[in-house]
Structure formats: C-alpha cells, structure tokens
Amino acid sequence: MKQVKVISPGLFTSVQDEGRKGFAHWGIPTAGAMDRGSLHRVNALLGNPNHAAVLETTFVGPLLEFEAATAIAICGAQAMVQLNGQEVPQNQRINVTAGDQVRIGKSEAGVRSYLGVEGGFLTDTLLGSRSWTRGLTNSFRLQKGELLSIGNATEKKKTNRTIEATPLDNLAFEVLPGPEFSWLSPEQQEQLFSQSYRLTTSSNRMAFSFTADPILPHSEVVFLTSPVLPGIVQWYPNGQLVLLHRDAQRTGGYPRILIFDNHALDQIAQLKIDQAFQLKKP
Amino acid sequence: MGKGNHIQLKSLGPAAILIEWPARIDEHINAEVLAVQQMLFDTDDPGIVECIPAYHSLLVEFDTSIVAKEKLEEQLLSMIASIAVKARKGKHWEIPVRYDGEDFKELCALKKLSPSEFIQLHSAPDYRVFFLGFLPGFLYLGGLDARLHTPRRAAPRTSVPKGAVAIGGQQTGIYPQNSPGGWQLIGHTDFEWFDKAADPPSRITAGDTIKFLPIR
C-alpha cells in the first residue's frame, strides 16, 4: 500500500472525513471535517468520493514525505504550500512523485487547511468513519514519524483546473432560532444580534466559546439535559455563549438558543481569534 | 409544526426535528420517548440518520436528499398518536461499587449522613437508564434519592478517572472513561460496559435498570 510519512506533524493535524452517523444515541460525537465545504472541494478535485478521508490542519500545517507517486490538493485556509521547497498553488490538483515533500505553512487567512490525496487516506475505520476523535479513536493528532496509508486513483475524469478558493471573509453568520430562543427577553434578543463577538482561545473541535458582553439570565434557569447537534449555541448561566462544533457531545445541559447551519459551521471553522463577528437576525 | 396532545415537534435546522414531551424526569415520559425511537429504528429507513433520546425529548436527524421534512413530520405525528408503550423487558445490571470517591466524605458531612447511611440511600434503588450521552457510553440514571441530590461542583475537575461513580444535580452516573467532569465523585467501579469496537458499542442501553452493589 502507498504511504505518506509525517516528518513534522504541524500544530494540530488529524485525519477527518464526513464523520460517524447513526451512533449518537450511544454518546458518540459525529466528528468529521469542521469545514465540510473544503473537504468536498478537495475530494472533487481528486476524483474521490465526498467521504474520502483527508488531513485537517490547524494554524500550522505538517511536513509530509510521499513514498509513492500520487496527486494531492489543498483547500481551506490560505497558507504557504511548498512542494520540495517551491511554492505551489492551492485549490488545484498537484502531482507528486516518490520522495517528494509537501509542507503546509502557517495559515495567513483562515485556520484549517484540508489536504487530500488520490484514493483518500486509508487509516483505521471505527464505527463507520476514519475521523480521529479525542477520547474515542486510538489516534487523535498526527505524530512525528507516523506512516499513513493512502489509496489509489479512481477511474473518474481528472481535472487540472483551479477551483474557486474557500471564501474566508465572512464575519456575519446566519443563524436560526433554537428551541429555547423564546427564553430570551426582547432586550436580550436585541443584544444577541447587535453586539460584536470574538472566539476565545479555548475554542476547539468540540466547541467554540464566544466572548462578548454576557447576556445574563434573569433568573435561575432549570434545563434538563436534552439532545443537541453541531450548530447548537448554548446559553450558559454566566451569560456566555458556546457553539457546539463537530466533536461536541450529543446531549447538553444548557438552553439551546440559536442554530448555525452546516454552511455557517464551515465558515466559523475558518475564523481567527482576533476577528470580530456578528450574528445575523433570522 | 404539529402538536399531538402535550407533545410538540420543533425544527432544529433543515435536517433535524425535535420531539418534546413535558419537561420533567419521569419514567413514563421517557418510556414514550424510547418507544418512538424504537418505532423509527423499526422502519429501517436509510434516510433516518440519528435518533437521540434524552429525558423528555427525541432528536431525529435525517438525510434531506432521501427524506422530505413534511413527510417525516406527518410520520412522526402518526407514530406519536399510536404510541403503545410495550413493557419492554430492559436488562437489569448489578454493578459493584467501592464507595471511596474523592468527594464522598464531604458529601456525607454536607448531608449529615453517616457513610453507611449514604451508601444505603445510593445503593437501594433500581435506577432506570434514561439515555446515554455526554461521553461515549455515559449513562444517565434516574431514581436518585432526593436526599442525595447535590449540585455539580463549582469548578469541574480536568480529569475524572474511568469508572468514577458520581452525582450531579438530581442525577447519578458512571464515567465510562477518563474525562473532565463537574459531578461529585462518590465511588468507583471496575465494571465495563462500553467497547467501541463492539456492535452495539454499549452493552447497557436506555430502558435498562441498574443496581449498585457496595463492596469493600
């Protein structure tokens, strides 16, 4: 089987695909690429099925050595991508030969890059998915020296065209009201949609917490643990808001006031900590 | 969205419907939730992606390229109207527990109970497994004696050991793996029920009952 060697793992790199489906009632998170749009772009460029596994990088990408010829593509965050030290473009198919080294540098715009290979990464499958999930799969981040198996080219027609880059400049996210949206008073709803937010440094694959003026509940809220899905925004007793992302638990003990749809989840996965954003009134 | 008696359907985005019963921890309500979940599983519809129960609600996620939302809503309303809660024979589990958790003594003092009184109150009931959530295999158990209800800790621990038996609010549960956690730790068990490589991954399922057996 063809392999890729990890010379340097990058800040936080993991194998991701479309995630696990049908196991949430056992307490198992969905997982999968945080920016699904970029996952699909990469796989489309390589003639892979949508669910083929890719590497998801965070801020600083890895240095990889390809032990056999294949083709790669990188979509998502804008970063310096080098093939044997020479810059190569993103958003298009790039051929590599045995011994070639590919480096994804620091992200300049956006946060997460997606590196796909022809035939996809063929690492272990657990509960229907190759996605690495902390606390569930044996691996959760790429390690130096690791060898990753990859597949072979499919019969699909290949393209060498460059596709449109992932838009990375959205700072106003469309949201829907959550089941407990009406628990907010009109004044609190006004604050929700008029104020500016930033992500905190504790944001990760499970959840993003927003920093802003807290929206304090008027009285002690009694909320029984209820089912949630990625995209739910929880309202904490201290007035903070937390957006559940792909690795989030599937039940939660806080009121669900907003819902980000898949597209908004993709977009916010590319938002940097210093970028102020707003929530669009539905 | 429809109303069937006291049961409501709510939309959770374009590919998810939430079914809500009246909000309380109630065995009969939970039995209805699990009955609808089972009805959905029995349809074997490839368009149904997830059916996640909790105390009094069920989240149904579906594939919009296979299932039309309006059709699914109709189907759910008709299932709700025909809920026949079969006396499903849930499995009964006896789980040995050593009551030596980090917060055990503190809780005894807080409740003004001797250790043996506390142990008696915690180990007497047959707890119903209402649902699994929070972590892979984490069991939400109902039936905790009101005298043992204790709020979660003000500051969660960064690491709770695997097998920790704990109390959080009105609930008691067991941590299936090492994890951060804010519940009060009262004991420990070596009993294992979750195996990610097994099918299904958990031997214990919603609707089962659990009894804790104190051991030294």
Coordinates of C-alpha atoms in Angstrom, one line a residue:
Chain A
M1 CA 0.0 0.0 0.0
K2 CA 1.2 3.5 -0.7
Q3 CA 2.3 5.5 2.3
V4 CA 2.9 9.1 3.4
K5 CA 5.5 9.8 6.2
V6 CA 5.0 12.5 8.7
I7 CA 8.2 14.4 9.0
S8 CA 6.7 17.1 11.2
P9 CA 3.0 16.9 12.4
G10 CA 2.1 20.6 12.5
L11 CA 0.2 22.2 15.4
F12 CA -2.8 20.0 15.4
T13 CA -3.4 17.8 12.4
S14 CA -5.9 14.9 12.3
V15 CA -7.5 12.6 9.8
Q16 CA -11.1 13.6 9.1
D17 CA -13.9 12.6 6.8
E18 CA -17.7 13.1 6.9
G19 CA -17.8 11.7 10.5
R20 CA -19.9 9.0 12.2
K21 CA -23.5 8.6 11.5
G22 CA -26.0 6.5 13.5
F23 CA -24.2 6.2 16.8
A24 CA -25.1 9.5 18.5
H25 CA -27.5 7.7 20.9
W26 CA -24.6 5.9 22.4
G27 CA -23.0 9.2 23.3
I28 CA -20.7 9.1 20.3
P29 CA -19.9 12.5 18.6
T30 CA -20.3 13.0 14.9
A31 CA -16.7 14.3 14.3
G32 CA -15.5 14.8 10.8
A33 CA -14.1 17.8 8.9
M34 CA -15.0 21.1 10.6
D35 CA -15.2 22.8 7.2
R36 CA -17.1 20.3 5.1
G37 CA -17.2 22.5 2.1
S38 CA -13.4 22.4 1.9
L39 CA -13.4 18.6 2.5
H40 CA -15.7 18.2 -0.5
R41 CA -13.7 20.6 -2.7
V42 CA -10.5 18.7 -2.1
N43 CA -12.2 15.3 -2.9
A44 CA -13.9 16.7 -6.0
L45 CA -10.5 17.9 -7.4
L46 CA -9.1 14.4 -6.9
G47 CA -12.0 12.4 -8.2
N48 CA -12.6 10.9 -4.7
P49 CA -16.0 10.2 -3.2
N50 CA -17.1 13.0 -0.8
H51 CA -16.4 10.9 2.2
A52 CA -12.8 10.1 1.4
A53 CA -10.6 10.9 4.4
V54 CA -8.2 13.9 4.3
L55 CA -5.8 15.6 6.8
E56 CA -7.3 18.6 8.6
T57 CA -4.6 21.0 9.8
T58 CA -4.8 23.9 12.3
F59 CA -2.9 27.1 12.1
V60 CA 0.5 25.5 11.2
G61 CA 0.4 22.5 8.9
P62 CA 2.6 19.4 8.6
L63 CA 5.7 18.5 6.6
L64 CA 4.9 15.2 4.7
E65 CA 7.0 12.9 2.6
F66 CA 5.3 10.9 -0.1
E67 CA 6.7 7.4 -0.5
A68 CA 4.9 6.8 -3.9
A69 CA 3.5 8.8 -6.7
T70 CA 0.0 10.2 -6.3
A71 CA -1.9 13.5 -6.6
I72 CA -2.8 15.9 -3.8
A73 CA -4.9 19.0 -3.4
I74 CA -5.2 21.6 -0.6
C75 CA -8.3 23.7 0.1
G76 CA -9.5 25.8 3.0
A77 CA -7.3 28.3 4.8
Q78 CA -4.8 30.2 2.7
A79 CA -1.3 29.1 3.7
M80 CA 2.1 28.9 2.0
V81 CA 2.2 25.4 0.4
Q82 CA 5.5 24.1 -0.8
L83 CA 6.5 21.1 -2.9
N84 CA 10.2 20.4 -2.3
G85 CA 10.7 23.9 -1.1
Q86 CA 8.9 25.6 -4.1
E87 CA 5.6 27.3 -3.6
V88 CA 2.6 25.5 -5.3
P89 CA -0.9 26.7 -5.7
Q90 CA -3.9 25.6 -3.6
N91 CA -7.3 24.7 -4.9
Q92 CA -6.0 22.5 -7.7
R93 CA -4.7 19.1 -8.3
I94 CA -0.9 18.7 -7.9
N95 CA 1.1 15.6 -8.9
V96 CA 3.7 14.3 -6.6
T97 CA 6.3 11.6 -7.1
A98 CA 8.1 9.2 -4.7
G99 CA 10.3 11.1 -2.3
D100 CA 8.5 14.5 -2.8
Q101 CA 8.0 16.6 0.4
V102 CA 5.0 18.8 0.9
R103 CA 4.8 21.5 3.6
I104 CA 1.7 23.4 4.6
G105 CA 3.0 26.5 6.5
K106 CA 1.3 28.9 8.8
S107 CA -2.3 29.9 7.8
E108 CA -2.4 33.5 6.5
A109 CA -6.2 33.7 6.1
G110 CA -8.4 31.2 7.7
V111 CA -7.4 28.5 10.2
R112 CA -7.9 25.0 8.8
S113 CA -6.5 23.5 5.7
Y114 CA -7.6 20.3 4.1
L115 CA -5.0 18.1 2.3
G116 CA -6.5 15.3 0.2
V117 CA -4.8 12.5 -1.8
E118 CA -6.0 10.4 -4.7
G119 CA -7.9 7.5 -3.2
G120 CA -8.1 9.1 0.2
F121 CA -6.2 8.4 3.4
L122 CA -6.8 4.8 4.4
T123 CA -6.3 4.9 8.1
D124 CA -8.3 2.8 10.6
T125 CA -12.1 2.9 10.5
L126 CA -14.1 2.9 13.7
L127 CA -17.9 3.0 13.8
G128 CA -18.1 3.7 10.1
S129 CA -15.6 6.6 9.9
R130 CA -11.9 7.3 9.7
S131 CA -12.3 10.5 11.7
W132 CA -10.0 10.9 14.6
T133 CA -11.8 11.8 17.8
R134 CA -10.1 12.5 21.2
G135 CA -11.4 10.1 23.8
L136 CA -12.7 7.6 21.2
T137 CA -10.2 6.7 18.5
N138 CA -6.7 5.5 19.3
S139 CA -5.1 8.4 17.5
F140 CA -6.3 12.0 17.8
R141 CA -3.5 14.0 16.4
L142 CA -0.7 13.4 13.9
Q143 CA 2.6 12.2 15.4
K144 CA 6.1 12.7 14.0
G145 CA 7.4 9.7 12.2
E146 CA 3.9 8.3 11.6
L147 CA 3.2 6.4 8.3
L148 CA -0.3 6.9 6.8
S149 CA -1.6 4.6 4.1
I150 CA -3.3 6.1 1.1
G151 CA -5.4 4.8 -1.7
N152 CA -5.1 4.6 -5.5
A153 CA -6.5 6.9 -8.2
T154 CA -10.1 6.3 -9.2
E155 CA -11.4 6.0 -12.7
K156 CA -13.1 9.4 -12.6
K157 CA -12.1 12.0 -15.1
K158 CA -9.3 14.2 -13.8
T159 CA -9.2 17.9 -13.9
N160 CA -6.3 20.3 -13.7
R161 CA -8.3 23.4 -13.4
T162 CA -8.1 25.6 -10.3
I163 CA -11.4 25.9 -8.4
E164 CA -12.6 28.9 -6.5
A165 CA -10.9 29.3 -3.2
T166 CA -13.0 28.8 0.0
P167 CA -14.3 32.3 0.9
L168 CA -12.7 33.2 4.2
D169 CA -14.1 36.7 4.8
N170 CA -17.5 36.1 6.3
L171 CA -18.0 38.0 9.5
A172 CA -21.8 37.8 9.9
F173 CA -23.3 34.4 10.4
E174 CA -26.8 33.4 9.5
V175 CA -28.5 31.7 12.4
L176 CA -31.9 30.2 13.1
P177 CA -33.7 30.4 16.5
G178 CA -33.1 27.4 18.7
P179 CA -35.8 25.6 20.7
E180 CA -35.2 27.9 23.8
F181 CA -34.8 31.1 21.8
S182 CA -38.0 32.5 23.4
W183 CA -36.4 32.2 26.8
L184 CA -34.5 35.4 25.9
S185 CA -36.4 38.6 26.6
P186 CA -36.8 41.1 23.7
E187 CA -34.0 43.2 25.1
Q188 CA -31.7 40.1 25.4
Q189 CA -32.5 39.2 21.8
E190 CA -31.7 42.7 20.7
Q191 CA -28.3 42.4 22.5
L192 CA -27.7 39.0 20.8
F193 CA -28.0 40.4 17.3
S194 CA -26.5 43.8 17.8
Q195 CA -23.3 43.0 19.7
S196 CA -19.9 42.0 18.4
Y197 CA -18.3 38.7 19.2
R198 CA -14.8 37.1 19.1
L199 CA -13.8 33.5 19.6
T200 CA -11.9 32.7 22.8
T201 CA -8.6 30.7 22.8
S202 CA -10.4 27.7 24.3
S203 CA -12.2 27.1 21.0
N204 CA -11.5 23.7 19.6
R205 CA -13.1 20.8 17.6
M206 CA -15.8 20.3 20.3
A207 CA -17.0 23.8 20.8
F208 CA -16.3 27.5 20.2
S209 CA -16.9 29.9 23.0
F210 CA -17.7 33.5 22.2
T211 CA -16.5 36.5 24.1
A212 CA -18.9 39.4 24.2
D213 CA -20.9 41.3 26.9
P214 CA -22.6 38.4 28.8
I215 CA -26.3 38.0 28.3
L216 CA -27.3 37.3 31.9
P217 CA -30.3 35.1 32.5
H218 CA -32.9 37.0 34.6
S219 CA -33.4 34.1 37.0
E220 CA -32.1 30.6 37.6
V221 CA -32.9 28.6 34.6
V222 CA -33.9 24.9 35.0
F223 CA -33.0 23.0 31.9
L224 CA -33.0 19.2 31.8
T225 CA -30.3 17.5 29.7
S226 CA -31.6 17.4 26.1
P227 CA -30.3 16.2 22.7
V228 CA -28.0 18.6 20.7
L229 CA -26.2 18.6 17.4
P230 CA -23.3 20.5 16.0
G231 CA -24.5 24.1 15.3
I232 CA -26.5 24.5 18.5
V233 CA -25.5 27.6 20.5
Q234 CA -25.8 27.0 24.3
W235 CA -26.6 29.8 26.8
Y236 CA -24.6 29.4 30.0
P237 CA -25.7 30.6 33.4
N238 CA -22.9 33.1 33.4
G239 CA -24.2 34.7 30.3
Q240 CA -21.6 33.2 27.9
L241 CA -22.5 31.6 24.6
V242 CA -21.0 28.4 23.3
L243 CA -21.3 27.0 19.8
L244 CA -21.1 23.2 19.5
H245 CA -19.0 22.0 16.7
R246 CA -18.3 18.6 15.1
D247 CA -16.7 16.8 18.1
A248 CA -19.4 18.0 20.5
Q249 CA -21.3 15.7 22.8
R250 CA -24.8 14.9 21.6
T251 CA -26.7 15.8 24.7
G252 CA -26.3 19.0 26.7
G253 CA -27.5 20.6 29.9
Y254 CA -27.9 24.3 28.7
P255 CA -30.7 26.1 26.8
R256 CA -30.3 26.0 23.1
I257 CA -30.9 29.5 21.8
L258 CA -29.6 29.5 18.3
I259 CA -28.7 27.1 15.5
F260 CA -25.8 27.5 13.0
D261 CA -26.5 25.5 9.8
N262 CA -23.8 23.5 8.1
H263 CA -22.6 26.3 5.9
A264 CA -22.2 28.7 8.9
L265 CA -20.4 25.9 10.8
D266 CA -17.9 25.6 7.8
Q267 CA -17.4 29.3 7.8
I268 CA -16.8 29.8 11.5
A269 CA -14.2 26.9 11.5
Q270 CA -12.0 29.3 9.4
L271 CA -12.4 32.3 11.8
K272 CA -9.4 33.6 13.6
I273 CA -9.4 34.6 17.3
D274 CA -8.9 38.3 16.6
Q275 CA -11.7 38.6 14.1
A276 CA -14.9 40.3 15.4
F277 CA -18.1 38.9 14.0
Q278 CA -21.8 39.3 14.3
L279 CA -24.9 37.1 14.3
K280 CA -27.5 37.9 11.6
K281 CA -31.1 38.1 12.9
P282 CA -33.1 35.3 11.3
Chain B
M1 CA -45.3 22.3 13.3
G2 CA -47.8 20.0 14.8
K3 CA -49.0 19.3 18.4
G4 CA -50.1 15.9 19.5
N5 CA -51.6 16.3 22.9
H6 CA -48.9 17.7 25.0
I7 CA -46.1 16.6 22.6
Q8 CA -44.5 19.2 20.3
L9 CA -42.5 19.0 17.2
K10 CA -39.8 21.7 16.7
S11 CA -37.5 22.3 13.8
L12 CA -33.7 22.2 14.6
G13 CA -32.5 23.4 11.2
P14 CA -33.3 21.9 7.8
A15 CA -32.3 18.4 8.6
A16 CA -33.4 17.8 12.2
I17 CA -36.7 17.6 14.1
L18 CA -37.0 17.7 17.9
I19 CA -39.9 15.9 19.6
E20 CA -40.6 17.3 23.0
W21 CA -42.7 15.9 25.8
P22 CA -43.4 17.9 29.0
A23 CA -40.1 18.8 30.7
R24 CA -39.6 16.5 33.6
I25 CA -37.6 13.4 34.7
D26 CA -40.4 10.9 34.5
E27 CA -40.1 7.2 33.8
H28 CA -43.4 7.1 31.8
I29 CA -42.4 10.0 29.6
N30 CA -39.0 8.5 29.0
A31 CA -40.6 5.2 28.1
E32 CA -42.7 7.0 25.4
V33 CA -39.5 8.8 24.1
L34 CA -37.8 5.4 23.8
A35 CA -40.9 3.9 22.2
V36 CA -40.9 6.5 19.4
Q37 CA -37.1 5.9 19.0
Q38 CA -37.8 2.2 18.6
M39 CA -40.6 2.8 16.1
L40 CA -38.1 4.9 14.0
F41 CA -35.4 2.2 14.2
D42 CA -38.0 -0.4 13.2
T43 CA -38.8 1.5 9.9
D44 CA -35.2 0.7 8.9
D45 CA -35.3 3.9 6.8
P46 CA -31.9 4.7 5.4
G47 CA -32.9 8.4 5.4
I48 CA -33.0 8.5 9.2
V49 CA -29.5 9.3 10.4
E50 CA -29.8 9.8 14.2
C51 CA -32.5 9.2 16.9
I52 CA -31.1 10.7 20.1
P53 CA -33.3 10.4 23.2
A54 CA -32.8 12.4 26.4
Y55 CA -35.1 12.6 29.5
H56 CA -38.2 14.0 27.7
S57 CA -37.2 14.6 24.1
L58 CA -36.1 12.9 21.0
L59 CA -33.9 14.4 18.3
V60 CA -34.4 13.0 14.8
E61 CA -31.7 13.8 12.2
F62 CA -32.4 12.9 8.6
D63 CA -30.9 12.9 5.2
T64 CA -32.7 15.6 3.2
S65 CA -31.8 14.0 -0.1
I66 CA -33.8 10.9 0.9
V67 CA -36.5 12.2 3.3
A68 CA -38.8 15.1 2.9
K69 CA -39.2 17.1 6.1
E70 CA -43.0 17.5 5.8
K71 CA -43.5 13.7 5.1
L72 CA -41.3 12.9 8.2
E73 CA -43.3 15.3 10.4
E74 CA -46.5 13.6 9.3
Q75 CA -45.0 10.2 10.0
L76 CA -43.8 11.3 13.5
L77 CA -47.2 12.7 14.4
S78 CA -48.8 9.5 13.4
M79 CA -46.3 7.5 15.5
I80 CA -46.8 9.7 18.5
A81 CA -50.6 9.2 18.2
S82 CA -50.1 5.5 18.2
I83 CA -47.5 5.1 21.0
A84 CA -48.1 1.8 22.6
V85 CA -45.5 1.5 25.3
K86 CA -44.7 -2.2 25.4
A87 CA -43.5 -3.3 28.7
R88 CA -40.1 -3.7 27.1
K89 CA -38.0 -6.1 29.2
G90 CA -35.0 -3.9 29.8
K91 CA -31.9 -5.8 31.1
H92 CA -31.1 -5.5 34.8
W93 CA -27.4 -4.9 35.7
E94 CA -25.7 -5.2 39.1
I95 CA -22.7 -3.0 39.3
P96 CA -20.2 -3.4 42.2
V97 CA -19.1 -0.1 43.7
R98 CA -16.4 0.8 46.2
Y99 CA -17.7 4.0 47.9
D100 CA -14.3 5.7 48.2
G101 CA -14.8 8.7 45.9
E102 CA -12.9 11.9 46.4
D103 CA -16.0 13.8 47.4
F104 CA -17.7 11.1 49.4
K105 CA -16.7 12.2 52.9
E106 CA -17.5 15.9 52.1
L107 CA -21.0 14.9 50.8
C108 CA -21.7 12.8 53.9
A109 CA -20.8 15.8 56.1
L110 CA -22.9 18.1 53.9
K111 CA -25.9 15.8 54.1
K112 CA -25.3 14.9 57.8
L113 CA -25.3 11.2 56.9
S114 CA -23.0 8.5 58.2
P115 CA -21.1 6.7 55.4
S116 CA -23.3 3.6 55.8
E117 CA -26.5 5.7 55.6
F118 CA -25.2 7.4 52.4
I119 CA -24.3 4.1 50.9
Q120 CA -27.7 2.6 51.8
L121 CA -29.5 5.5 50.1
H122 CA -27.4 5.4 47.0
S123 CA -27.4 1.6 46.6
A124 CA -31.0 0.9 47.4
P125 CA -32.9 1.9 44.2
D126 CA -33.1 0.2 40.9
Y127 CA -32.0 3.0 38.7
R128 CA -33.5 3.4 35.2
V129 CA -31.1 4.2 32.4
F130 CA -32.9 7.1 30.8
F131 CA -30.4 7.7 27.9
L132 CA -26.7 7.7 27.0
G133 CA -24.9 11.0 26.3
F134 CA -22.2 13.5 27.3
L135 CA -19.4 10.9 26.6
P136 CA -19.4 7.6 24.6
G137 CA -21.2 5.2 26.9
F138 CA -22.1 7.7 29.7
L139 CA -25.3 6.5 31.4
Y140 CA -27.9 9.0 32.6
L141 CA -29.6 7.3 35.6
G142 CA -32.8 8.4 37.1
G143 CA -34.1 7.5 40.6
L144 CA -31.6 9.1 42.8
D145 CA -33.0 9.6 46.3
A146 CA -33.8 13.3 46.8
R147 CA -31.7 13.4 50.0
L148 CA -28.6 12.8 47.8
H149 CA -29.3 15.4 45.2
T150 CA -26.2 17.7 45.1
P151 CA -25.3 20.5 42.6
R152 CA -22.3 19.9 40.4
R153 CA -19.0 21.2 41.7
A154 CA -18.4 24.9 41.2
A155 CA -15.2 24.2 39.3
P156 CA -15.1 21.0 37.2
R157 CA -12.1 18.7 37.5
T158 CA -9.8 18.5 34.5
S159 CA -9.6 14.7 34.9
V160 CA -12.1 12.3 36.4
P161 CA -11.0 8.7 36.4
K162 CA -12.6 6.0 34.3
G163 CA -15.2 4.1 36.4
A164 CA -15.9 7.0 38.8
V165 CA -19.5 6.8 40.2
A166 CA -20.8 10.3 40.6
I167 CA -23.7 12.6 41.5
G168 CA -24.7 15.7 39.5
G169 CA -27.9 17.5 40.5
Q170 CA -30.7 15.0 40.6
Q171 CA -28.7 12.5 38.6
T172 CA -26.2 9.8 39.3
G173 CA -24.0 8.2 36.7
I174 CA -20.7 6.5 35.9
Y175 CA -17.8 8.0 33.9
P176 CA -17.0 5.4 31.2
Q177 CA -13.6 6.9 30.6
N178 CA -11.1 9.4 31.9
S179 CA -12.6 12.8 31.2
P180 CA -13.0 16.3 32.5
G181 CA -16.1 16.5 34.7
G182 CA -18.0 18.5 37.2
W183 CA -20.0 15.9 39.1
Q184 CA -19.4 14.9 42.7
L185 CA -17.3 11.7 42.9
I186 CA -18.7 9.2 45.5
G187 CA -17.2 5.9 44.4
H188 CA -15.6 3.7 41.8
T189 CA -16.4 0.6 39.8
D190 CA -14.3 -1.7 37.5
F191 CA -17.4 -2.8 35.7
E192 CA -17.1 -2.2 31.9
W193 CA -20.0 -2.0 29.5
F194 CA -18.6 0.1 26.7
D195 CA -16.4 -1.3 23.9
K196 CA -16.0 1.0 20.8
A197 CA -15.2 -2.0 18.6
A198 CA -18.3 -3.9 19.6
D199 CA -21.7 -3.8 17.8
P200 CA -23.5 -2.2 19.5
P201 CA -20.7 -0.4 21.4
S202 CA -22.6 -0.4 24.7
R203 CA -24.0 -3.5 26.5
I204 CA -26.2 -1.3 28.6
T205 CA -29.0 0.6 26.7
A206 CA -31.7 3.1 27.5
G207 CA -34.6 1.4 29.4
D208 CA -32.3 -1.0 31.3
T209 CA -32.1 -0.8 35.1
I210 CA -29.0 -0.7 37.3
K211 CA -28.4 -1.6 41.0
F212 CA -25.2 -0.6 42.7
L213 CA -23.7 -3.3 44.9
P214 CA -21.5 -1.8 47.7
I215 CA -18.2 -3.7 48.1
R216 CA -15.3 -3.1 50.3

